[in-house]
mmCIF file of C-alpha atoms in Angstrom:
data_model
loop_
_atom_site.group_PDB
_atom_site.id
_atom_site.type_symbol
_atom_site.label_atom_id
_atom_site.label_comp_id
_atom_site.label_asym_id
_atom_site.label_seq_id
_atom_site.Cartn_x
_atom_site.Cartn_y
_atom_site.Cartn_z
ATOM 1 C CA GLN A 4 250.407 -1.819 -204.386
ATOM 2 C CA VAL A 5 251.736 -1.772 -201.183
ATOM 3 C CA GLN A 6 255.320 -1.663 -201.485
ATOM 4 C CA LEU A 7 258.013 -1.070 -198.565
ATOM 5 C CA VAL A 8 261.343 0.540 -199.926
ATOM 6 C CA GLN A 9 264.421 0.197 -196.913
ATOM 7 C CA SER A 10 267.577 2.361 -196.841
ATOM 8 C CA GLY A 11 270.985 1.216 -198.589
ATOM 9 C CA ALA A 12 273.095 -1.538 -197.125
ATOM 10 C CA GLU A 13 275.754 0.581 -194.438
ATOM 11 C CA VAL A 14 278.661 -0.201 -192.925
ATOM 12 C CA LYS A 15 279.304 0.652 -189.069
ATOM 13 C CA LYS A 16 282.194 0.145 -186.221
ATOM 14 C CA PRO A 17 281.563 -1.402 -183.114
ATOM 15 C CA GLY A 18 280.160 0.169 -180.387
ATOM 16 C CA SER A 19 277.777 2.813 -183.151
ATOM 17 C CA SER A 20 274.343 2.905 -183.885
ATOM 18 C CA VAL A 21 272.502 1.908 -186.917
ATOM 19 C CA LYS A 22 269.299 3.729 -188.092
ATOM 20 C CA VAL A 23 267.178 1.518 -190.804
ATOM 21 C CA SER A 24 263.914 3.275 -192.728
ATOM 22 C CA CYS A 25 261.349 1.814 -194.028
ATOM 23 C CA GLU A 26 258.911 4.032 -196.487
ATOM 24 C CA ALA A 27 255.023 2.198 -197.194
ATOM 25 C CA SER A 28 253.777 3.168 -200.686
ATOM 26 C CA GLY A 29 250.496 3.037 -202.272
ATOM 27 C CA GLY A 30 248.970 1.770 -199.414
ATOM 28 C CA TYR A 31 247.760 3.087 -196.234
ATOM 29 C CA PHE A 32 250.222 3.612 -192.997
ATOM 30 C CA SER A 33 249.301 4.172 -189.331
ATOM 31 C CA SER A 34 246.834 1.282 -189.102
ATOM 32 C CA PHE A 35 248.321 -1.019 -190.141
ATOM 33 C CA THR A 36 251.785 -2.887 -187.633
ATOM 34 C CA PHE A 37 255.359 -3.279 -188.716
ATOM 35 C CA SER A 38 257.951 -5.147 -187.587
ATOM 36 C CA TRP A 39 261.890 -5.619 -188.108
ATOM 37 C CA MET A 40 263.241 -9.041 -188.571
ATOM 38 C CA ARG A 41 267.096 -9.884 -189.133
ATOM 39 C CA GLN A 42 268.742 -12.907 -190.968
ATOM 40 C CA ALA A 43 272.352 -13.102 -189.766
ATOM 41 C CA PRO A 44 274.421 -15.064 -192.426
ATOM 42 C CA GLY A 45 273.697 -18.410 -193.052
ATOM 43 C CA GLN A 46 271.487 -18.194 -190.136
ATOM 44 C CA GLY A 47 267.205 -18.112 -190.382
ATOM 45 C CA LEU A 48 264.767 -15.205 -189.319
ATOM 46 C CA GLU A 49 264.306 -13.239 -186.091
ATOM 47 C CA TRP A 50 262.177 -10.952 -184.843
ATOM 48 C CA MET A 51 263.732 -7.976 -183.275
ATOM 49 C CA GLY A 52 259.893 -5.934 -182.456
ATOM 50 C CA LYS A 53 257.579 -3.934 -184.206
ATOM 51 C CA ILE A 54 255.269 -0.812 -184.047
ATOM 52 C CA THR A 55 251.670 0.047 -184.626
ATOM 53 C CA PRO A 56 252.044 4.277 -186.206
ATOM 54 C CA ILE A 57 248.427 4.926 -184.765
ATOM 55 C CA LEU A 58 248.647 4.141 -181.727
ATOM 56 C CA ASP A 59 252.442 4.750 -180.750
ATOM 57 C CA VAL A 60 252.967 1.708 -179.281
ATOM 58 C CA THR A 61 255.925 -0.105 -179.627
ATOM 59 C CA THR A 62 257.031 -3.944 -178.628
ATOM 60 C CA SER A 63 260.645 -5.204 -178.822
ATOM 61 C CA ALA A 64 262.325 -8.473 -178.203
ATOM 62 C CA GLN A 65 263.363 -9.472 -174.914
ATOM 63 C CA LYS A 66 266.711 -9.978 -176.459
ATOM 64 C CA PHE A 67 266.853 -6.564 -177.686
ATOM 65 C CA GLN A 68 264.904 -4.031 -176.061
ATOM 66 C CA VAL A 69 268.262 -1.991 -174.517
ATOM 67 C CA ARG A 70 269.562 -1.651 -178.038
ATOM 68 C CA VAL A 71 266.415 -0.957 -180.647
ATOM 69 C CA LYS A 72 264.361 1.638 -180.954
ATOM 70 C CA MET A 73 261.015 2.123 -183.481
ATOM 71 C CA THR A 74 259.307 5.059 -184.428
ATOM 72 C CA ALA A 75 257.136 6.495 -186.838
ATOM 73 C CA ASP A 76 256.572 9.011 -189.294
ATOM 74 C CA LYS A 77 252.732 9.305 -190.217
ATOM 75 C CA SER A 78 253.406 12.021 -192.467
ATOM 76 C CA THR A 79 255.649 10.279 -194.788
ATOM 77 C CA GLY A 80 255.052 7.006 -194.209
ATOM 78 C CA THR A 81 258.174 6.010 -192.600
ATOM 79 C CA ALA A 82 259.046 3.464 -189.995
ATOM 80 C CA TYR A 83 262.736 3.682 -188.820
ATOM 81 C CA MET A 84 264.595 1.278 -186.851
ATOM 82 C CA GLU A 85 267.548 2.350 -184.448
ATOM 83 C CA LEU A 86 270.310 -0.605 -183.153
ATOM 84 C CA SER A 87 272.830 0.382 -180.881
ATOM 85 C CA SER A 88 276.253 -0.643 -179.033
ATOM 86 C CA LEU A 89 276.788 -3.410 -182.681
ATOM 87 C CA THR A 90 278.916 -5.824 -182.900
ATOM 88 C CA SER A 91 279.773 -7.994 -185.191
ATOM 89 C CA GLU A 92 277.054 -9.825 -183.908
ATOM 90 C CA ASP A 93 274.685 -7.649 -185.323
ATOM 91 C CA THR A 94 276.285 -8.148 -188.730
ATOM 92 C CA ALA A 95 272.526 -8.884 -191.267
ATOM 93 C CA VAL A 96 270.262 -8.584 -193.503
ATOM 94 C CA TYR A 97 267.487 -6.684 -191.577
ATOM 95 C CA TYR A 98 263.816 -6.497 -192.908
ATOM 96 C CA CYS A 99 260.938 -4.411 -192.669
ATOM 97 C CA ALA A 100 257.414 -5.886 -192.465
ATOM 98 C CA ARG A 101 253.929 -5.190 -192.611
ATOM 99 C CA GLY A 102 251.381 -7.354 -191.043
ATOM 100 C CA LEU A 103 248.078 -8.758 -192.210
ATOM 101 C CA SER A 104 245.174 -6.430 -191.492
ATOM 102 C CA GLY A 105 243.657 -8.344 -188.068
ATOM 103 C CA SER A 106 246.951 -10.293 -187.612
ATOM 104 C CA GLY A 107 249.951 -8.462 -186.581
ATOM 105 C CA TYR A 108 252.532 -11.453 -186.991
ATOM 106 C CA ALA A 109 251.833 -12.482 -189.994
ATOM 107 C CA PHE A 110 254.327 -10.469 -192.459
ATOM 108 C CA GLU A 111 252.490 -10.183 -195.205
ATOM 109 C CA ILE A 112 254.661 -6.772 -197.037
ATOM 110 C CA TRP A 113 258.445 -7.360 -196.868
ATOM 111 C CA GLY A 114 260.817 -4.839 -197.412
ATOM 112 C CA GLN A 115 264.149 -5.147 -200.348
ATOM 113 C CA GLY A 116 265.912 -5.884 -196.612
ATOM 114 C CA THR A 117 269.004 -3.496 -195.813
ATOM 115 C CA MET A 118 271.976 -5.186 -195.374
ATOM 116 C CA ILE A 119 274.847 -4.370 -192.089
ATOM 117 C CA THR A 120 277.567 -4.621 -191.840
ATOM 118 C CA VAL A 121 279.813 -4.283 -188.462
ATOM 119 C CA SER A 122 283.841 -4.259 -189.256
ATOM 120 C CA SER A 123 286.491 -2.295 -187.236
ATOM 121 C CA ASP B 9 259.986 -18.326 -176.327
ATOM 122 C CA ILE B 10 258.418 -21.375 -178.326
ATOM 123 C CA GLN B 11 260.589 -23.113 -180.839
ATOM 124 C CA MET B 12 259.175 -24.403 -184.132
ATOM 125 C CA THR B 13 261.456 -27.296 -185.240
ATOM 126 C CA GLN B 14 261.231 -28.195 -188.791
ATOM 127 C CA SER B 15 262.077 -31.119 -190.927
ATOM 128 C CA PRO B 16 263.836 -31.805 -193.265
ATOM 129 C CA THR B 17 266.654 -29.162 -193.137
ATOM 130 C CA SER B 18 266.421 -29.835 -196.579
ATOM 131 C CA LEU B 19 265.972 -31.970 -199.273
ATOM 132 C CA SER B 20 266.043 -32.886 -203.394
ATOM 133 C CA ALA B 21 263.132 -33.673 -205.541
ATOM 134 C CA SER B 22 262.467 -33.199 -209.114
ATOM 135 C CA VAL B 23 259.684 -30.331 -211.603
ATOM 136 C CA GLY B 24 256.660 -31.861 -211.061
ATOM 137 C CA ASP B 25 257.228 -34.057 -207.295
ATOM 138 C CA ARG B 26 254.522 -33.412 -204.757
ATOM 139 C CA VAL B 27 257.432 -32.245 -201.672
ATOM 140 C CA THR B 28 256.154 -32.551 -198.121
ATOM 141 C CA ILE B 29 257.228 -30.155 -194.938
ATOM 142 C CA THR B 30 256.599 -30.239 -191.592
ATOM 143 C CA CYS B 31 256.685 -27.659 -188.960
ATOM 144 C CA ARG B 32 256.720 -28.660 -184.698
ATOM 145 C CA ALA B 33 256.018 -26.267 -182.302
ATOM 146 C CA SER B 34 257.063 -26.421 -178.967
ATOM 147 C CA GLN B 35 253.532 -26.126 -177.577
ATOM 148 C CA SER B 36 249.996 -25.196 -178.417
ATOM 149 C CA ILE B 37 249.644 -23.049 -180.850
ATOM 150 C CA ASP B 38 245.729 -23.268 -182.275
ATOM 151 C CA ASN B 39 246.269 -22.364 -186.085
ATOM 152 C CA TYR B 40 248.424 -19.497 -185.625
ATOM 153 C CA LEU B 41 251.382 -20.715 -188.161
ATOM 154 C CA ASN B 42 251.940 -18.880 -191.629
ATOM 155 C CA TRP B 43 254.448 -20.678 -194.047
ATOM 156 C CA TYR B 44 256.617 -18.167 -195.986
ATOM 157 C CA GLN B 45 258.814 -19.125 -198.072
ATOM 158 C CA HIS B 46 262.612 -16.801 -199.718
ATOM 159 C CA LYS B 47 264.866 -17.069 -201.800
ATOM 160 C CA PRO B 48 268.502 -15.489 -201.777
ATOM 161 C CA GLY B 49 268.613 -11.774 -202.522
ATOM 162 C CA LYS B 50 265.159 -11.416 -202.072
ATOM 163 C CA ALA B 51 262.644 -10.277 -199.553
ATOM 164 C CA PRO B 52 260.502 -13.344 -197.482
ATOM 165 C CA LYS B 53 256.683 -13.832 -199.523
ATOM 166 C CA LEU B 54 254.175 -15.083 -197.435
ATOM 167 C CA LEU B 55 252.294 -17.954 -199.090
ATOM 168 C CA ILE B 56 249.924 -19.364 -196.275
ATOM 169 C CA TYR B 57 248.470 -17.859 -192.577
ATOM 170 C CA GLY B 58 246.201 -19.084 -190.338
ATOM 171 C CA ALA B 59 247.757 -22.472 -190.722
ATOM 172 C CA SER B 60 245.612 -23.314 -193.967
ATOM 173 C CA SER B 61 244.620 -20.010 -195.322
ATOM 174 C CA LEU B 62 245.984 -18.637 -199.157
ATOM 175 C CA LEU B 63 247.286 -15.315 -199.598
ATOM 176 C CA SER B 64 245.615 -14.018 -202.581
ATOM 177 C CA GLY B 65 247.709 -14.866 -205.402
ATOM 178 C CA VAL B 66 249.658 -17.676 -204.733
ATOM 179 C CA PRO B 67 249.421 -20.756 -206.912
ATOM 180 C CA SER B 68 246.648 -23.661 -205.606
ATOM 181 C CA ARG B 69 249.486 -26.503 -205.851
ATOM 182 C CA PHE B 70 251.107 -24.615 -202.446
ATOM 183 C CA SER B 71 248.932 -26.357 -199.279
ATOM 184 C CA GLY B 72 248.528 -26.323 -195.631
ATOM 185 C CA SER B 73 247.531 -28.046 -193.017
ATOM 186 C CA GLY B 74 247.496 -28.716 -188.682
ATOM 187 C CA SER B 75 246.320 -27.199 -185.840
ATOM 188 C CA GLY B 76 247.778 -27.289 -182.399
ATOM 189 C CA THR B 77 251.728 -28.283 -182.640
ATOM 190 C CA ASP B 78 251.865 -29.817 -185.736
ATOM 191 C CA PHE B 79 252.147 -28.539 -189.275
ATOM 192 C CA THR B 80 252.094 -29.094 -193.153
ATOM 193 C CA LEU B 81 253.198 -27.291 -196.283
ATOM 194 C CA SER B 82 252.710 -29.294 -198.964
ATOM 195 C CA ILE B 83 253.576 -28.391 -202.738
ATOM 196 C CA SER B 84 251.514 -30.578 -205.133
ATOM 197 C CA SER B 85 253.722 -30.191 -208.341
ATOM 198 C CA LEU B 86 256.794 -28.924 -208.102
ATOM 199 C CA GLN B 87 257.665 -25.715 -209.996
ATOM 200 C CA VAL B 88 261.243 -24.129 -211.479
ATOM 201 C CA GLU B 89 260.454 -21.626 -209.574
ATOM 202 C CA ASP B 90 259.571 -23.237 -206.131
ATOM 203 C CA PHE B 91 263.285 -23.681 -205.164
ATOM 204 C CA ALA B 92 263.157 -21.662 -202.241
ATOM 205 C CA THR B 93 264.082 -22.429 -198.301
ATOM 206 C CA TYR B 94 261.271 -22.678 -196.830
ATOM 207 C CA TYR B 95 259.875 -21.092 -193.063
ATOM 208 C CA CYS B 96 257.384 -22.079 -191.436
ATOM 209 C CA GLN B 97 256.522 -19.054 -188.059
ATOM 210 C CA GLN B 98 253.768 -18.935 -185.045
ATOM 211 C CA SER B 99 252.169 -16.005 -184.548
ATOM 212 C CA PHE B 100 250.627 -17.511 -180.929
ATOM 213 C CA ASN B 101 252.514 -14.943 -178.903
ATOM 214 C CA THR B 102 255.040 -12.590 -178.615
ATOM 215 C CA PRO B 103 257.884 -13.167 -179.431
ATOM 216 C CA PRO B 104 256.521 -14.364 -183.091
ATOM 217 C CA THR B 105 259.514 -16.794 -184.252
ATOM 218 C CA PHE B 106 260.140 -18.832 -187.051
ATOM 219 C CA GLY B 107 261.339 -22.784 -188.033
ATOM 220 C CA GLN B 108 265.244 -23.541 -189.112
ATOM 221 C CA GLY B 109 264.126 -23.732 -192.752
ATOM 222 C CA THR B 110 263.622 -26.296 -195.457
ATOM 223 C CA LYS B 111 265.732 -25.781 -197.968
ATOM 224 C CA VAL B 112 264.086 -27.327 -201.230
ATOM 225 C CA GLU B 113 266.798 -28.053 -203.977
ATOM 226 C CA ILE B 114 266.486 -29.466 -207.562
ATOM 227 C CA LYS B 115 267.537 -33.431 -207.168
#
């Protein structure tokens, strides 16, 4: 059974960067699409971007295009999301999710979430 | 971006009740509509994809319908474990977007 295990919670200073990892276990990694979403306190879910490891192709939401970098290490089955120039508005739970085969935007398997707090 | 609007924002129901949540897209999305269940402190769980296809392992009391711009999630007989927030999400184009959520609470 495929599981996505994310890195732990972090507290960051405004202006800094954060890198969240998402390790896939129990299933084939490269041919799927992995998306990143976030949920700020009291808010809904927001898609940030995606990566397809086998193609090494990324697509990001316009809002995050300048600040987000998504990568994948096929050898370890791990996806990464790095967000730079953090502000307090980036305080949120960040999720990685694997798309359904044939439908990259139906998010079948999710990581447990990583709480990122941005505070001075 | 396609806007997804859910109603109601919240509802109170009893165990055994039939519950219906609606979702409207700001433009036609064919049947590219997915439903998720989200409990506090947990990862969201995909219930239905393609508007009406039940993901393997999801109880049959959950069902989805609709196409174009109007969609419905129904729970035929609400169980204790179904109290959660439900989100619709369009997978028609980039960026995929979510509704604001419907919180199902115990009456």
